[in-house]
Short mmCIF file of C-alpha atoms in Angstrom, two decimals:
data_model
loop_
_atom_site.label_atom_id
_atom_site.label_comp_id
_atom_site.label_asym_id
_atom_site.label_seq_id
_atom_site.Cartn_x
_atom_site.Cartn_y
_atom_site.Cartn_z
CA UNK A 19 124.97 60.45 93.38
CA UNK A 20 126.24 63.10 95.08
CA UNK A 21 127.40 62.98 98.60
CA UNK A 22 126.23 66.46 99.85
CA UNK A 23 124.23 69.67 98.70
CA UNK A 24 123.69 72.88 99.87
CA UNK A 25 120.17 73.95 101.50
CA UNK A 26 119.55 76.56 98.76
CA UNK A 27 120.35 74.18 95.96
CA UNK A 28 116.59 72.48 97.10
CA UNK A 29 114.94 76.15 97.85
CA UNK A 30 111.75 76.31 95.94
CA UNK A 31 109.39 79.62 95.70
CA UNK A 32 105.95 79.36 95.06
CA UNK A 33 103.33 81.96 94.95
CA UNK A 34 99.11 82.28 93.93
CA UNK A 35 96.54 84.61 94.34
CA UNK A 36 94.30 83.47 96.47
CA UNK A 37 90.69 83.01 94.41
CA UNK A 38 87.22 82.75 95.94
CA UNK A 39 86.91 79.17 94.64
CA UNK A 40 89.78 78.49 97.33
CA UNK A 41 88.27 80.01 100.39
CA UNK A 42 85.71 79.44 103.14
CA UNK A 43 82.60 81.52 104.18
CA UNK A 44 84.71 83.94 105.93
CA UNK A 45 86.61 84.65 103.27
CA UNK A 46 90.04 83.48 103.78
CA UNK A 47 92.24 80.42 101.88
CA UNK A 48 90.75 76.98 103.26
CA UNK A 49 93.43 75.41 105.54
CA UNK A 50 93.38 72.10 103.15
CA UNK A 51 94.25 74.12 100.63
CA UNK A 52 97.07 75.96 101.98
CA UNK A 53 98.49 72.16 102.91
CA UNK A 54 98.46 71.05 100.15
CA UNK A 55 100.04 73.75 98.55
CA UNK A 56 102.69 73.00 101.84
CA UNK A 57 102.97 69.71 100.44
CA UNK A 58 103.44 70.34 97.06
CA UNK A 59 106.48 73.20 97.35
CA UNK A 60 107.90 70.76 99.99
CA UNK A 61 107.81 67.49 97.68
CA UNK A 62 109.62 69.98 94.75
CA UNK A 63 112.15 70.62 97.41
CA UNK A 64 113.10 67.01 98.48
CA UNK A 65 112.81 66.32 94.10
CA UNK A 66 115.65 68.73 93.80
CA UNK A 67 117.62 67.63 97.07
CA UNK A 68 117.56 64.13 96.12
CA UNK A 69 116.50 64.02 92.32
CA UNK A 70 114.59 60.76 93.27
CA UNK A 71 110.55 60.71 93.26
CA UNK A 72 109.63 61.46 96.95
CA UNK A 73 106.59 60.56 99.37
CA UNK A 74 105.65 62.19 102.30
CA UNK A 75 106.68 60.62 105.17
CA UNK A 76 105.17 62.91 108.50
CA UNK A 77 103.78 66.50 107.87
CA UNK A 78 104.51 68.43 111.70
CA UNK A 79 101.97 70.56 112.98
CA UNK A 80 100.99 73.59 110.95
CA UNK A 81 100.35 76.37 112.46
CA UNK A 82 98.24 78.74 111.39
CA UNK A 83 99.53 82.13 112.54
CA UNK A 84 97.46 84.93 110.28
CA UNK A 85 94.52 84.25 107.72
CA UNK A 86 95.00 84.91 103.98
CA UNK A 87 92.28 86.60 102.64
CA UNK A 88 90.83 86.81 99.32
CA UNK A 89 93.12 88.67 96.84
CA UNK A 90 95.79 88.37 98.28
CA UNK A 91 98.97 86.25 97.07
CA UNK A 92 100.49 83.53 98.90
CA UNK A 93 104.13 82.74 98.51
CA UNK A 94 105.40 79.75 99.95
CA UNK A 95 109.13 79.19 100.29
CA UNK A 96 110.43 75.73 101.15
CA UNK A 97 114.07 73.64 101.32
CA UNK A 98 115.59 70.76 102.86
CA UNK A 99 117.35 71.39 106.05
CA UNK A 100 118.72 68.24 106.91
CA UNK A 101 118.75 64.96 105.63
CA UNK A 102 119.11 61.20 106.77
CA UNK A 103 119.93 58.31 105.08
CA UNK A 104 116.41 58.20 103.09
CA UNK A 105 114.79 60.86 104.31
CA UNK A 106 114.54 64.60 104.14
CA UNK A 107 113.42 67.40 106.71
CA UNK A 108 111.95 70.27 104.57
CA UNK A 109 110.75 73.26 106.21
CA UNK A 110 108.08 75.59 104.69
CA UNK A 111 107.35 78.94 105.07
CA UNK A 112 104.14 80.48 104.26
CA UNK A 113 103.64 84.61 103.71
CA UNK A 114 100.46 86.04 102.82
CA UNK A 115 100.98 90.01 101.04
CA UNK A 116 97.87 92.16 100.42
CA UNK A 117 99.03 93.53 96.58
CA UNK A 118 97.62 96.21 97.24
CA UNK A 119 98.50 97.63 100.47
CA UNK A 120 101.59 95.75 100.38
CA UNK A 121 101.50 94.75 103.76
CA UNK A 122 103.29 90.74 104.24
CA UNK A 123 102.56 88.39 107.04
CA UNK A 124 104.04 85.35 107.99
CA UNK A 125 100.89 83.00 108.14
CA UNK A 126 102.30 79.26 108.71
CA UNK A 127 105.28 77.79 109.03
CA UNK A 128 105.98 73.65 108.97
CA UNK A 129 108.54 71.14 108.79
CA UNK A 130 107.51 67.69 106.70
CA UNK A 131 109.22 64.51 106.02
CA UNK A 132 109.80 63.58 102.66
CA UNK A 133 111.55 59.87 101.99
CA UNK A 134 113.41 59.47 98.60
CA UNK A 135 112.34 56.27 96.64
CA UNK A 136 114.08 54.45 93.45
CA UNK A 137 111.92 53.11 90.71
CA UNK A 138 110.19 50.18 92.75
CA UNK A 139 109.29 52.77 95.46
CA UNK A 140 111.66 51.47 98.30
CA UNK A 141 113.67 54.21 100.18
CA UNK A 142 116.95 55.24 98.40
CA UNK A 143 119.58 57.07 99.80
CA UNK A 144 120.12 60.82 99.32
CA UNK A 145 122.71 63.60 100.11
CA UNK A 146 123.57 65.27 103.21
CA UNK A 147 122.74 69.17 103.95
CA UNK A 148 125.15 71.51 103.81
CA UNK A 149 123.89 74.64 105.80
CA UNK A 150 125.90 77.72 104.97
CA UNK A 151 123.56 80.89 106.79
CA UNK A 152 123.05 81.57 110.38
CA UNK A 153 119.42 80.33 109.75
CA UNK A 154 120.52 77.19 107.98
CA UNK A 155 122.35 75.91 110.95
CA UNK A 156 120.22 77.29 113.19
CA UNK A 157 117.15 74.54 111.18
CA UNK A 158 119.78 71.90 110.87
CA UNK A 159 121.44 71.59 114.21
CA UNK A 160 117.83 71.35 116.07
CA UNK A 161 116.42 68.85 113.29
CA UNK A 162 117.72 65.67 115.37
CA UNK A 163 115.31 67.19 118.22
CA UNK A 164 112.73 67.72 115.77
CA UNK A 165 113.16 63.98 114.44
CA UNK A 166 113.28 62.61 117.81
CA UNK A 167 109.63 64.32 118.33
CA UNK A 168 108.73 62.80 115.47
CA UNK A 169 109.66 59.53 116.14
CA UNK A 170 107.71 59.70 119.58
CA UNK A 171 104.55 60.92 117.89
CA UNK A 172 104.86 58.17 115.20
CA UNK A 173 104.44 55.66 118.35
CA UNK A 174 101.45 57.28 119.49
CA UNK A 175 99.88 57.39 116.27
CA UNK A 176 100.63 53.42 116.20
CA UNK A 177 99.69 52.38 119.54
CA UNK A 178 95.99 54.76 118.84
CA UNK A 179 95.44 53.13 115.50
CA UNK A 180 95.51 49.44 117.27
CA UNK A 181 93.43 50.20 120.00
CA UNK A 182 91.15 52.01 117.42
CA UNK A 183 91.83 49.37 114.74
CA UNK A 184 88.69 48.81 111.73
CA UNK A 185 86.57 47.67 113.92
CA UNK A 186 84.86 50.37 114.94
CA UNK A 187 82.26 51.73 112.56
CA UNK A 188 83.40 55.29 112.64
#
């Protein structure tokens, strides 16, 4: 395996026009959608990083900054920023362009946590990042801040699904 890669050699583009099967009633992409599509570009991203299957380990809040409207195409750019021993931070970027005006928005942006696995699906290890632009370092050196979030929301989410448990019939 190799030991380290470069953020771009993980960058993945993705881009749809966005179809009236895919929206609500007021027109614009269903947020499900749009995270999935998140999730998709992001899993491609870890792929290349690691060239191991993936699973997705934590998706971070997504924001939803401008709505994508019908018609217009959605490009999604994604790549890993930093990396663990098992695990990847990808972040996603999300721009919405009217193709006919040609006005671009950024509409969401979000990091997730994809974990490499081997063939038996247990956690394998992966390369380090090696950021090279401004923007690149900026991602990497604030993903152990980012991580450390993560780790404290992970808790939470623990600690609420025991006192929740199955016992309760909703």
């Amino acid at each position: 395996m190799i030991d380290q890669k470069k953020c771009r050699d993980s960058f993945v583009v993705k881009t749809s026009i966005v179809l009236p099967p895919d929206t609500n009633n007021h027109g614009t992409l269903f947020g499900g959608k749009l995270m999935a599509y998140i999730d998709d570009v992001a899993s491609i991203a870890a792929m290349r990083h690691s060239r191991r299957n993936t699973v997705t380990a934590s998706t971070d809040s997504v924001d939803f900054l401008h709505p994508i409207h019908v018609s217009h195409a959605v490009c999604l750019e994604a790549f890993v920023t930093y990396a663990g021993r098992t695990s990847m931070e990808v972040f996603v970027k999300v721009i919405a362009e009217d193709l006919l005006s040609g006005e671009r928005n950024v509409c969401a942006l979000s990091f997730l946590t994809m974990v490499a696995v081997d063939q038996d699906g247990k956690p394998t290890l992966v390369p380090k990042v090696i950021p090279e632009t401004d923007e690149e370092k900026g991602l990497f050196n604030s993903a152990a801040e980012r991580a450390a979030n993560r780790k404290k929301r992970r808790k939470e989410s623990g600690k609420l699904a025991k006192d929740f448990g199955t016992g309760l019939p909703w």
